Coordinates of C-alpha atoms in Angstrom, one line a residue:
M1 CA 51.3 128.4 -5.1
Q2 CA 48.0 129.7 -3.6
K3 CA 48.8 128.2 -0.2
V4 CA 52.2 129.9 -0.2
L5 CA 50.6 133.2 -1.0
E6 CA 48.0 132.7 1.7
K7 CA 50.8 132.1 4.2
I8 CA 52.6 135.2 3.1
E9 CA 49.3 137.2 3.5
A10 CA 48.9 135.8 7.0
L11 CA 52.4 136.9 7.9
L12 CA 51.8 140.4 6.5
E13 CA 48.7 140.7 8.7
A14 CA 50.4 139.4 11.9
G15 CA 52.3 142.7 12.5
G16 CA 50.7 145.3 14.8
M17 CA 50.3 149.0 14.5
K18 CA 53.5 149.7 16.4
K19 CA 55.5 147.9 13.8
D20 CA 53.8 149.9 11.0
I21 CA 54.6 153.2 12.8
I22 CA 58.3 152.2 13.1
L23 CA 58.5 151.2 9.4
L24 CA 56.8 154.5 8.4
V25 CA 59.2 156.6 10.5
I26 CA 62.2 154.8 8.9
S27 CA 60.7 155.2 5.5
G28 CA 60.0 158.9 6.1
L29 CA 63.6 159.5 7.2
S30 CA 64.9 157.7 4.1
L31 CA 62.8 160.0 1.9
I32 CA 64.3 163.1 3.6
L33 CA 67.8 161.7 3.1
S34 CA 66.9 161.2 -0.6
I35 CA 65.7 164.7 -1.1
F36 CA 68.7 166.4 0.5
N37 CA 71.3 163.7 -0.4
L38 CA 72.6 163.9 3.1
L39 CA 74.4 160.5 3.1
P40 CA 76.8 159.3 0.5
L41 CA 75.1 156.0 -0.2
P42 CA 75.8 153.7 -3.2
F43 CA 72.0 153.8 -3.9
D44 CA 69.1 156.3 -3.6
A45 CA 67.9 156.4 0.0
A46 CA 64.3 156.3 -1.3
W47 CA 64.8 152.6 -1.9
V48 CA 64.4 152.0 1.9
A49 CA 60.9 153.4 1.6
I50 CA 60.3 151.3 -1.5
A51 CA 61.4 148.1 0.3
L52 CA 59.6 148.7 3.6
C53 CA 56.4 150.2 2.3
G54 CA 56.2 149.2 -1.4
I55 CA 57.0 145.5 -1.2
P56 CA 54.0 144.7 1.1
I57 CA 51.7 146.6 -1.3
I58 CA 53.0 144.6 -4.3
L59 CA 52.7 141.3 -2.4
E60 CA 49.1 142.0 -1.4
A61 CA 48.3 142.9 -5.1
I62 CA 49.9 139.6 -6.3
I63 CA 48.0 137.6 -3.6
G64 CA 44.7 139.2 -4.5
L65 CA 45.2 138.6 -8.2
V66 CA 46.3 135.0 -7.9
T67 CA 43.9 133.8 -5.1
A68 CA 40.7 135.7 -6.2
F69 CA 41.5 137.7 -9.3
D70 CA 40.8 140.7 -7.2
I71 CA 41.7 143.8 -9.3
K72 CA 41.6 146.7 -6.8
A73 CA 43.7 149.6 -5.7
D74 CA 46.8 147.6 -4.8
V75 CA 47.2 146.5 -8.5
L76 CA 47.3 150.0 -9.8
V77 CA 49.6 151.2 -7.0
S78 CA 52.0 148.3 -7.7
L79 CA 52.0 149.2 -11.4
A80 CA 52.7 152.8 -10.5
L81 CA 55.6 151.8 -8.2
V82 CA 57.2 149.5 -10.8
A83 CA 56.8 152.0 -13.6
S84 CA 58.3 154.8 -11.5
V85 CA 61.3 152.7 -10.7
C86 CA 61.7 151.7 -14.4
I87 CA 62.0 155.3 -15.5
G88 CA 64.4 156.2 -12.7
E89 CA 61.9 158.1 -10.5
D90 CA 63.0 156.3 -7.3
F91 CA 61.8 159.1 -5.0
A92 CA 58.3 159.2 -6.6
A93 CA 58.1 155.4 -6.1
G94 CA 59.2 155.7 -2.5
E95 CA 56.8 158.6 -1.9
V96 CA 53.8 156.7 -3.3
A97 CA 54.6 153.7 -1.2
F98 CA 55.1 155.8 1.9
I99 CA 51.9 157.9 1.6
M100 CA 49.8 154.8 0.7
Q101 CA 51.0 153.1 3.9
L102 CA 50.4 156.3 5.9
G103 CA 46.8 156.4 4.6
A104 CA 46.3 152.8 5.5
L105 CA 47.7 153.5 9.0
L106 CA 45.3 156.4 9.4
E107 CA 42.4 154.3 8.4
D108 CA 43.4 151.6 10.9
A109 CA 43.7 154.2 13.6
T110 CA 40.3 155.6 12.8
V111 CA 38.7 152.2 12.8
A112 CA 40.5 151.3 16.0
R113 CA 39.3 154.4 17.7
A114 CA 35.8 153.8 16.5
R115 CA 35.7 150.3 17.8
A116 CA 37.5 151.1 21.1
G117 CA 34.3 151.9 23.0
I118 CA 32.8 148.6 22.0
E119 CA 35.8 146.2 22.3
K120 CA 36.6 147.3 25.9
L121 CA 33.6 145.1 26.9
V122 CA 35.6 142.1 26.0
H123 CA 38.5 143.2 28.3
L124 CA 36.1 143.9 31.2
T125 CA 34.7 140.4 31.3
P126 CA 35.0 139.3 35.0
Q127 CA 37.5 136.5 35.5
T128 CA 36.7 135.4 39.1
A129 CA 33.9 135.4 41.6
R130 CA 33.6 135.2 45.4
V131 CA 31.1 132.4 46.0
L132 CA 29.7 132.0 49.5
C133 CA 29.2 128.4 50.6
A134 CA 28.4 126.7 53.9
D135 CA 32.1 126.3 54.6
G136 CA 33.0 129.9 53.8
E137 CA 34.0 132.0 50.8
H138 CA 35.6 130.5 47.8
I139 CA 37.2 132.3 44.8
L140 CA 36.2 130.5 41.6
P141 CA 36.5 131.2 37.9
A142 CA 33.5 133.4 36.8
E143 CA 32.4 130.8 34.3
Q144 CA 31.8 128.3 37.1
V145 CA 29.2 130.5 38.8
Q146 CA 25.7 128.8 38.8
V147 CA 22.3 130.4 38.9
G148 CA 21.2 130.9 42.5
D149 CA 24.7 131.1 43.9
I150 CA 25.3 133.8 46.6
L151 CA 28.2 136.0 45.6
R152 CA 30.2 138.6 47.5
V153 CA 31.5 141.7 45.6
L154 CA 34.1 143.9 47.3
P155 CA 34.8 147.6 46.4
G156 CA 36.7 147.9 43.2
E157 CA 35.7 144.5 41.9
T158 CA 33.8 143.7 38.7
V159 CA 30.4 142.2 39.2
P160 CA 30.8 138.6 37.9
A161 CA 27.2 137.8 36.9
D162 CA 23.7 139.3 36.5
G163 CA 21.7 139.2 39.7
V164 CA 19.9 140.8 42.6
I165 CA 21.5 142.3 45.7
T166 CA 20.5 140.4 48.9
A167 CA 22.6 142.3 51.5
G168 CA 24.5 145.5 51.6
E169 CA 24.5 148.9 49.9
T170 CA 26.9 150.3 47.4
S171 CA 27.3 152.5 44.3
I172 CA 27.9 150.8 40.9
N173 CA 29.8 152.3 37.9
Q174 CA 27.6 151.2 35.0
A175 CA 29.4 153.2 32.3
V176 CA 30.4 150.0 30.4
M177 CA 26.8 149.1 30.0
T178 CA 24.9 152.4 30.0
G179 CA 27.4 155.1 29.3
E180 CA 26.5 156.9 32.6
S181 CA 29.4 158.9 33.9
L182 CA 28.2 158.9 37.6
P183 CA 27.8 155.8 39.7
V184 CA 24.3 154.5 40.6
D185 CA 23.3 153.8 44.2
K186 CA 22.2 150.2 44.8
S187 CA 20.7 148.4 47.8
V188 CA 18.8 145.2 48.6
G189 CA 16.4 144.2 45.8
D190 CA 18.2 146.1 43.1
E191 CA 19.5 144.4 40.0
V192 CA 23.2 144.5 39.0
S193 CA 24.8 143.5 35.7
S194 CA 28.0 141.6 35.0
G195 CA 30.9 143.7 33.8
T196 CA 29.9 146.8 35.9
V197 CA 32.2 147.9 38.7
N198 CA 31.5 148.1 42.4
Q199 CA 32.6 151.5 43.6
F200 CA 32.3 151.7 47.4
G201 CA 30.6 149.3 49.7
A202 CA 30.8 145.5 49.8
F203 CA 27.5 143.6 49.0
E204 CA 26.1 140.1 48.5
M205 CA 24.0 139.1 45.5
R206 CA 22.1 136.1 44.1
A207 CA 23.2 135.2 40.6
A208 CA 20.4 135.2 38.1
R209 CA 22.1 135.0 34.7
V210 CA 25.5 133.6 34.4
G211 CA 28.1 132.7 31.8
Q212 CA 26.9 133.2 28.2
D213 CA 23.5 134.4 29.4
S214 CA 25.0 137.4 31.3
S215 CA 24.6 140.9 30.1
I216 CA 28.3 141.4 29.3
Q217 CA 28.5 138.2 27.3
R218 CA 25.3 139.1 25.4
M219 CA 26.8 142.5 24.5
I220 CA 30.1 140.9 23.5
R221 CA 28.3 138.6 21.0
L222 CA 26.7 141.7 19.5
V223 CA 30.1 143.3 19.3
Q224 CA 31.6 140.4 17.5
S225 CA 29.0 140.6 14.8
A226 CA 29.7 144.3 14.1
D227 CA 31.2 144.4 10.6
A228 CA 31.2 147.5 8.4
G229 CA 32.3 145.5 5.4
K230 CA 28.8 144.1 5.0
A231 CA 27.3 147.5 4.0
K232 CA 25.9 147.4 0.5
I233 CA 27.4 150.8 -0.4
V234 CA 30.9 149.4 0.3
G235 CA 30.3 146.9 -2.5
I236 CA 29.4 149.8 -4.8
A237 CA 32.6 151.6 -4.0
D238 CA 34.6 148.5 -4.7
R239 CA 33.0 148.0 -8.1
W240 CA 33.8 151.6 -9.0
A241 CA 37.4 151.0 -7.9
T242 CA 37.7 148.1 -10.2
W243 CA 36.4 150.1 -13.2
I244 CA 38.8 152.9 -12.3
V245 CA 41.7 150.5 -12.5
V246 CA 40.7 149.5 -16.0
I247 CA 40.1 153.2 -17.0
A248 CA 43.5 154.3 -15.6
L249 CA 45.4 151.5 -17.4
T250 CA 43.7 152.4 -20.6
A251 CA 44.3 156.1 -20.2
A252 CA 48.0 155.5 -19.3
A253 CA 48.5 153.3 -22.4
L254 CA 46.8 155.7 -24.8
T255 CA 48.7 158.7 -23.3
W256 CA 52.0 156.9 -23.8
I257 CA 51.1 155.9 -27.4
F258 CA 50.0 159.4 -28.5
S259 CA 52.4 161.6 -26.4
G260 CA 55.4 159.3 -26.5
E261 CA 56.2 160.3 -23.0
I262 CA 56.2 157.4 -20.5
I263 CA 56.5 159.8 -17.6
R264 CA 52.9 161.0 -18.3
A265 CA 51.6 157.5 -18.3
V266 CA 53.4 156.7 -15.0
T267 CA 51.9 159.9 -13.5
I268 CA 48.4 158.8 -14.5
L269 CA 48.9 155.5 -12.8
V270 CA 50.1 157.3 -9.6
V271 CA 47.3 159.9 -9.4
F272 CA 44.4 157.6 -10.5
C273 CA 44.8 155.0 -7.7
P274 CA 41.2 154.7 -6.3
C275 CA 42.4 154.7 -2.7
A276 CA 40.3 157.7 -1.5
L277 CA 37.3 156.1 -3.2
V278 CA 37.8 152.8 -1.4
L279 CA 38.4 154.5 2.0
A280 CA 35.4 156.8 1.6
T281 CA 32.7 154.4 2.9
P282 CA 34.2 152.0 5.5
T283 CA 35.9 154.8 7.4
A284 CA 32.6 156.7 7.6
I285 CA 30.6 153.6 8.6
M286 CA 33.1 152.6 11.4
A287 CA 33.3 156.1 12.7
A288 CA 29.4 156.3 12.8
I289 CA 29.3 152.9 14.7
G290 CA 31.8 154.3 17.2
N291 CA 29.7 157.4 17.7
A292 CA 26.5 155.2 18.1
T293 CA 28.3 153.1 20.8
K294 CA 29.0 156.2 22.9
H295 CA 25.3 156.9 22.9
G296 CA 24.3 153.4 24.1
F297 CA 23.8 151.6 20.7
L298 CA 25.5 148.4 19.5
V299 CA 25.3 148.3 15.7
R300 CA 25.6 144.8 14.4
E301 CA 26.6 145.8 10.9
G302 CA 27.1 149.0 8.9
D303 CA 24.3 148.1 6.5
A304 CA 21.9 148.8 9.3
L305 CA 22.9 152.5 9.5
E306 CA 22.7 152.7 5.7
R307 CA 19.1 151.4 5.8
L308 CA 18.2 153.5 8.8
A309 CA 19.1 156.6 6.9
G310 CA 16.2 155.9 4.5
V311 CA 13.5 155.2 7.1
S312 CA 10.2 157.1 6.7
K313 CA 8.1 155.2 9.4
I314 CA 9.2 154.2 12.9
T315 CA 7.0 151.7 14.6
F316 CA 7.0 151.4 18.4
D317 CA 5.9 148.6 20.7
K318 CA 4.4 150.3 23.8
T319 CA 5.2 148.4 26.9
G320 CA 8.8 148.7 27.9
T321 CA 9.7 150.9 25.0
L322 CA 7.6 154.1 25.2
T323 CA 6.6 153.2 28.8
Y324 CA 8.6 151.8 31.7
G325 CA 7.0 148.4 31.3
T326 CA 6.3 148.1 35.1
P327 CA 3.1 149.2 36.7
Q328 CA 3.3 152.3 39.0
V329 CA 0.8 153.4 41.6
T330 CA -0.5 156.6 40.0
N331 CA -3.6 157.3 42.1
I332 CA -5.0 156.5 45.6
H333 CA -8.6 157.4 46.5
S334 CA -10.1 157.0 50.0
F335 CA -13.8 156.4 50.7
S336 CA -13.3 156.3 54.5
S337 CA -11.5 158.0 57.3
Y338 CA -8.2 156.6 56.2
T339 CA -5.8 159.0 54.5
P340 CA -4.3 158.0 51.1
E341 CA -1.0 157.4 52.8
E342 CA -2.6 155.1 55.3
L343 CA -4.3 153.2 52.5
F344 CA -1.0 152.8 50.7
S345 CA 0.6 151.4 53.9
F346 CA -2.2 148.9 54.4
A347 CA -2.0 147.8 50.7
A348 CA 1.8 147.3 50.8
A349 CA 1.5 145.4 54.1
C350 CA -1.2 143.1 52.7
E351 CA 0.7 142.5 49.4
Q352 CA 4.2 142.1 50.7
L353 CA 4.0 138.2 50.5
S354 CA 2.3 138.2 47.2
E355 CA 4.0 136.8 44.1
H356 CA 1.6 138.6 41.7
P357 CA 3.3 141.3 39.6
L358 CA 0.7 143.9 40.7
G359 CA 1.2 143.1 44.3
K360 CA 5.0 143.4 43.9
S361 CA 4.5 146.7 42.1
I362 CA 2.5 148.1 45.1
V363 CA 5.2 147.1 47.6
R364 CA 8.0 148.5 45.3
C365 CA 6.2 151.8 44.8
F366 CA 5.5 152.1 48.6
Q367 CA 9.2 151.5 49.4
Q368 CA 10.3 154.0 46.8
S369 CA 7.9 156.8 47.8
C370 CA 7.7 156.4 51.6
N371 CA 10.4 156.6 54.2
T372 CA 8.7 154.1 56.5
Q373 CA 9.0 150.3 56.7
V374 CA 6.3 148.0 55.4
L375 CA 4.0 147.0 58.3
P376 CA 4.0 143.3 59.2
C377 CA 1.1 141.1 58.2
S378 CA -0.3 137.7 59.2
Q379 CA -2.8 135.2 58.0
F380 CA -1.8 136.0 54.4
Q381 CA -3.8 134.2 51.7
M382 CA -3.6 134.3 47.9
L383 CA -7.0 134.3 46.2
P384 CA -6.3 133.5 42.5
G385 CA -8.2 135.7 40.1
R386 CA -9.5 138.0 42.8
G387 CA -6.7 139.3 45.0
V388 CA -5.2 138.7 48.5
S389 CA -6.3 138.8 52.1
A390 CA -4.3 139.3 55.3
A391 CA -4.4 140.7 58.8
V392 CA -2.5 144.0 59.3
G393 CA -2.2 144.5 63.1
T394 CA -5.7 143.6 64.3
S395 CA -7.5 144.6 61.1
P396 CA -8.5 142.1 58.4
V397 CA -7.6 143.6 55.0
L398 CA -8.8 142.6 51.5
A399 CA -7.0 143.9 48.3
G400 CA -8.3 142.9 44.9
N401 CA -11.0 143.3 42.2
Q402 CA -14.8 143.6 42.3
K403 CA -15.2 139.8 42.5
L404 CA -13.3 139.8 45.8
L405 CA -15.6 142.5 47.1
A406 CA -18.8 140.7 45.9
E407 CA -17.7 137.4 47.5
N408 CA -17.3 139.2 50.8
S409 CA -20.6 141.1 50.5
I410 CA -18.8 144.5 50.5
F411 CA -20.8 147.3 49.0
L412 CA -19.3 149.3 46.1
P413 CA -20.8 152.8 45.7
N414 CA -21.8 154.0 42.2
E415 CA -19.3 156.9 42.6
A416 CA -16.5 154.4 43.1
K417 CA -17.7 152.3 40.1
K418 CA -17.8 155.4 37.9
Q419 CA -14.3 156.6 38.9
A420 CA -12.9 153.1 38.4
E421 CA -14.4 152.9 34.9
D422 CA -12.7 156.1 33.9
F423 CA -9.4 154.7 35.0
L424 CA -10.0 151.4 33.3
A425 CA -10.9 153.3 30.1
Q426 CA -7.4 154.7 30.2
G427 CA -5.9 151.3 30.4
S428 CA -5.1 151.4 34.1
T429 CA -5.8 148.7 36.8
V430 CA -7.8 149.3 39.9
I431 CA -7.1 147.5 43.2
Y432 CA -9.9 147.9 45.8
L433 CA -9.0 147.9 49.4
A434 CA -11.4 146.8 52.2
I435 CA -10.5 147.1 55.9
N436 CA -12.6 145.6 58.7
G437 CA -15.3 144.4 56.3
S438 CA -16.0 147.7 54.5
L439 CA -14.7 149.5 51.4
A440 CA -11.8 151.9 52.4
G441 CA -10.7 153.1 48.9
Y442 CA -8.8 152.0 45.9
L443 CA -5.3 152.2 44.3
V444 CA -4.7 152.8 40.5
L445 CA -1.8 151.2 38.8
S446 CA -0.6 152.3 35.3
D447 CA 2.3 151.6 33.0
T448 CA 3.6 155.1 32.9
V449 CA 5.2 156.9 29.9
R450 CA 8.9 157.3 30.1
D451 CA 10.0 160.8 31.0
E452 CA 12.0 161.1 27.8
S453 CA 9.4 159.6 25.4
A454 CA 7.5 162.8 24.5
G455 CA 10.7 164.8 23.6
M456 CA 12.0 161.8 21.7
I457 CA 8.9 161.5 19.6
A458 CA 8.9 165.3 18.8
Q459 CA 12.5 165.1 17.7
I460 CA 11.8 162.1 15.4
Q461 CA 8.9 164.0 13.8
S462 CA 11.2 167.0 13.2
L463 CA 13.5 164.7 11.2
G464 CA 10.5 163.9 8.8
I465 CA 9.9 160.4 10.2
Q466 CA 6.4 159.4 11.2
P467 CA 6.0 157.5 14.5
V468 CA 3.5 154.6 14.6
L469 CA 2.3 152.7 17.8
L470 CA 1.9 148.9 17.4
T471 CA 0.8 147.3 20.7
G472 CA -0.8 144.3 22.1
D473 CA -2.6 146.4 24.7
N474 CA -6.3 147.3 24.4
Q475 CA -7.5 150.2 22.4
N476 CA -8.1 152.5 25.5
A477 CA -4.6 152.0 26.8
A478 CA -3.0 152.5 23.4
A479 CA -5.1 155.6 22.7
S480 CA -4.1 157.1 26.1
I481 CA -0.4 156.6 25.5
A482 CA -0.6 157.8 21.9
G483 CA -2.5 160.9 23.0
Q484 CA 0.1 161.8 25.6
L485 CA 2.9 161.4 23.0
H486 CA 1.0 163.0 20.0
I487 CA 1.2 159.8 17.9
S488 CA -1.5 159.8 15.3
Q489 CA -1.3 156.3 13.9
V490 CA -2.2 153.7 16.5
Y491 CA -2.8 149.9 16.1
A492 CA -4.0 148.2 19.3
N493 CA -4.6 144.5 20.3
C494 CA -1.8 143.5 17.9
L495 CA -0.6 139.9 18.0
P496 CA 2.8 139.2 16.5
E497 CA 1.3 138.4 13.1
D498 CA -0.7 141.7 13.2
K499 CA 2.5 143.7 13.7
L500 CA 4.0 141.8 10.7
R501 CA 0.9 142.6 8.6
H502 CA 1.0 146.3 9.4
I503 CA 4.8 146.6 8.7
G504 CA 4.3 144.6 5.5
A505 CA 1.5 147.0 4.4
Y506 CA 3.8 150.0 4.9
Q507 CA 6.6 148.3 2.9
A508 CA 4.2 147.4 0.1
K509 CA 3.5 151.2 -0.3
G510 CA 7.2 151.8 -0.7
E511 CA 7.8 153.0 2.9
S512 CA 11.0 152.0 4.7
V513 CA 10.1 150.9 8.3
C514 CA 12.1 150.8 11.5
M515 CA 10.7 148.7 14.4
I516 CA 11.6 149.2 18.0
G517 CA 10.6 146.6 20.6
D518 CA 11.7 144.6 23.6
G519 CA 9.7 141.4 23.9
V520 CA 9.7 137.9 22.4
N521 CA 6.5 138.9 20.6
D522 CA 8.4 141.7 18.9
A523 CA 11.1 139.5 17.4
P524 CA 9.2 138.7 14.1
A525 CA 8.4 142.4 13.6
L526 CA 12.1 143.3 14.3
K527 CA 13.1 140.8 11.6
K528 CA 10.4 142.0 9.1
A529 CA 11.2 145.7 9.4
N530 CA 13.9 147.3 7.2
V531 CA 15.7 148.0 10.5
G532 CA 15.1 146.5 13.9
I533 CA 16.1 148.1 17.1
A534 CA 15.8 146.1 20.3
M535 CA 15.8 147.4 23.9
G536 CA 19.0 145.6 25.0
G537 CA 18.6 146.2 28.8
I538 CA 15.1 145.0 29.4
G539 CA 14.6 143.2 26.1
S540 CA 14.5 139.5 25.7
D541 CA 17.4 137.6 24.2
I542 CA 15.3 136.6 21.2
A543 CA 14.3 140.2 20.5
V544 CA 18.0 141.3 20.7
D545 CA 19.1 138.5 18.4
A546 CA 16.4 139.4 15.9
A547 CA 17.4 143.1 15.8
D548 CA 20.0 144.9 13.7
I549 CA 20.8 147.4 16.5
A550 CA 20.5 147.0 20.3
L551 CA 19.9 149.9 22.7
V552 CA 22.0 148.8 25.6
D553 CA 20.7 151.2 28.4
D554 CA 17.1 151.5 27.1
E555 CA 17.5 155.3 27.0
V556 CA 15.0 155.9 24.2
K557 CA 15.9 159.6 24.2
E558 CA 19.0 158.7 22.2
L559 CA 16.9 157.4 19.2
P560 CA 16.7 160.7 17.4
H561 CA 20.5 161.0 17.6
L562 CA 20.9 157.6 16.0
L563 CA 18.5 158.5 13.2
A564 CA 20.2 161.8 12.6
L565 CA 23.6 160.1 12.7
S566 CA 22.6 157.6 10.0
K567 CA 21.6 160.5 7.7
R568 CA 24.8 162.4 8.5
M569 CA 26.8 159.2 7.8
M570 CA 25.3 158.9 4.3
F571 CA 25.9 162.6 3.7
T572 CA 29.6 162.0 4.7
I573 CA 29.9 159.0 2.4
K574 CA 28.4 160.8 -0.6
L575 CA 30.7 163.8 0.1
N576 CA 33.7 161.5 0.3
L577 CA 32.8 159.7 -2.9
T578 CA 32.2 162.9 -4.8
F579 CA 35.4 164.5 -3.6
S580 CA 37.5 161.4 -4.4
M581 CA 36.1 161.0 -7.9
A582 CA 36.5 164.7 -8.7
L583 CA 40.0 164.7 -7.5
N584 CA 40.9 161.6 -9.5
F585 CA 39.5 163.0 -12.7
L586 CA 41.1 166.4 -12.2
A587 CA 44.5 164.8 -11.5
I588 CA 44.3 162.6 -14.6
I589 CA 43.6 165.6 -16.9
L590 CA 46.6 167.4 -15.4
A591 CA 48.7 164.3 -15.8
I592 CA 47.7 163.8 -19.5
T593 CA 48.6 167.3 -20.3
G594 CA 52.0 166.9 -18.6
I595 CA 51.3 169.6 -15.9
L596 CA 51.5 167.1 -13.1
G597 CA 54.5 164.9 -12.5
P598 CA 54.8 161.6 -10.6
V599 CA 56.1 163.2 -7.4
V600 CA 53.6 166.0 -7.1
G601 CA 50.8 163.7 -8.4
A602 CA 51.5 161.2 -5.6
L603 CA 51.3 164.1 -3.0
V604 CA 48.0 165.4 -4.4
H605 CA 46.4 162.0 -4.7
N606 CA 47.3 160.7 -1.3
A607 CA 46.5 164.0 0.3
G608 CA 43.0 163.3 -1.0
S609 CA 43.0 160.0 0.8
V610 CA 44.0 161.6 4.1
L611 CA 41.3 164.3 3.8
V612 CA 38.7 161.6 3.2
I613 CA 39.8 159.8 6.4
I614 CA 39.8 163.0 8.4
N615 CA 36.3 163.9 7.1
S616 CA 35.0 160.4 8.2
A617 CA 36.7 160.7 11.6
L618 CA 34.6 163.9 12.3
L619 CA 31.6 161.5 12.7
L620 CA 33.1 160.1 15.9
K621 CA 32.1 163.2 17.9
W622 CA 29.2 164.4 15.7
K623 CA 26.0 165.2 17.6
K624 CA 22.9 167.0 16.3
Y625 CA 21.0 167.3 19.6
R626 CA 23.1 169.0 22.3

């Protein structure tokens, strides 16, 4: 019997929204015919609505009772339908069935709209790739692309893998990953992500992350785990609905016994269906998830937003979260006749063959800030732990630390030492430059604060949430960043276990903590915190998998919106629950006294369900900071 019912349930779920709309239209027309008696039928036209909309409700109620003894709204609705038919109120039965299915359709439409911004990722997964081989260009399925393959992407095509452009210039539409409305210019050396769309020029790229490791697939895995049904508050609403079914049945039975009027008992069953109560939470959660998606967040489950609403502390990793995570040349000082621009040019030329992150940063910053080509160099040599040496033109150049200067007997003035110490105290790195055997100057590299970090921190504080900095950097670097952002609580030199300890200490005091990070070392803290938010763009896979929410485009300026949205979502849920409970109790009082009949009762009750759905749908476009 159970297998048969499960098959029936599967068939009921197989239909799409278009079929539901057609059935609703037919049912609505039949109710109009019933009201005005427009056709001389041998039966009441309302029976069409009862058959099309009511029978699925009754079947679902039977399946729920038999397979899981699930006493929910469908049970009470079914009783109301059957009771209405038994006392000859065919129109009331058809109306109840019609409006219940209309409410379900509106809920489905709300959820579909909320998920649309996320699920389009699945449809944008690239299917093919142009792979360049020794014998020419071959079009292969995207899943066959290997790391290191050279790919060609033509205008209008979807980028098939994550990688780096090796030839050509173009503009990329990154809206699917970042939400940016304008295309972003890309050239040699720039990274591109799978799923984004090439707008104008053709280019070649080297694949770096392919298949399941690509950005689009990682985001899809997050999408597939999004499930509002896991939110704790949904379970609370369901438990309330179960008790309401029991109360409604008891009230209907007692009313029939004491009044002797079965129509009042039927009206109670009609108006006391807990539909609005059950719809109150999942519609708000899914609408909030849809809103968050538009702002660059992928929420893995609705429970995360519920927990986020109660956060009192928000702990940040520094590098890559509050800062860009890549060193930038922030200062150039000359101790010779060379200008800072000339020193920068010599440093970039000397470092262009270096594999060291600091050397690459110098070259990158030079290319970004200067309109000239990097000068050629020769006799390049890596000097591990000290720096590099090379010849730029006819001039021998050294770029490195004090050890490199000492080994080559290059004098370092006290003035230069004192200036360097000041920069080191701020957490910066100093690269000395010696040309033709004498000190020429130095470059300062720092991990700079994101442009949006200061405003973001101020907005978070305005929401009554206290920011905390947890970083593995030294005390000087941590204090410098915290000072710029006005963060009063700072913990430096943190190993992963230290971050866990600090978060645990807050939780022991009754604080609810949100952790934001990007690296593998942040994964334990992301799991430990009440809510973990990972930087999805630059963050490691482990960090993203450990988090409850991923920030796809790394735009931390959107964090205040997410926090405010979670609070607004909980307000909407509480408003929905309060409204639906008040409406139910008011309707049952009117039904007991005989003021409310089955037909009007059905209209009032189901209008409440529609209002709850509309109120939840308002979250889709809600925005506190404009």
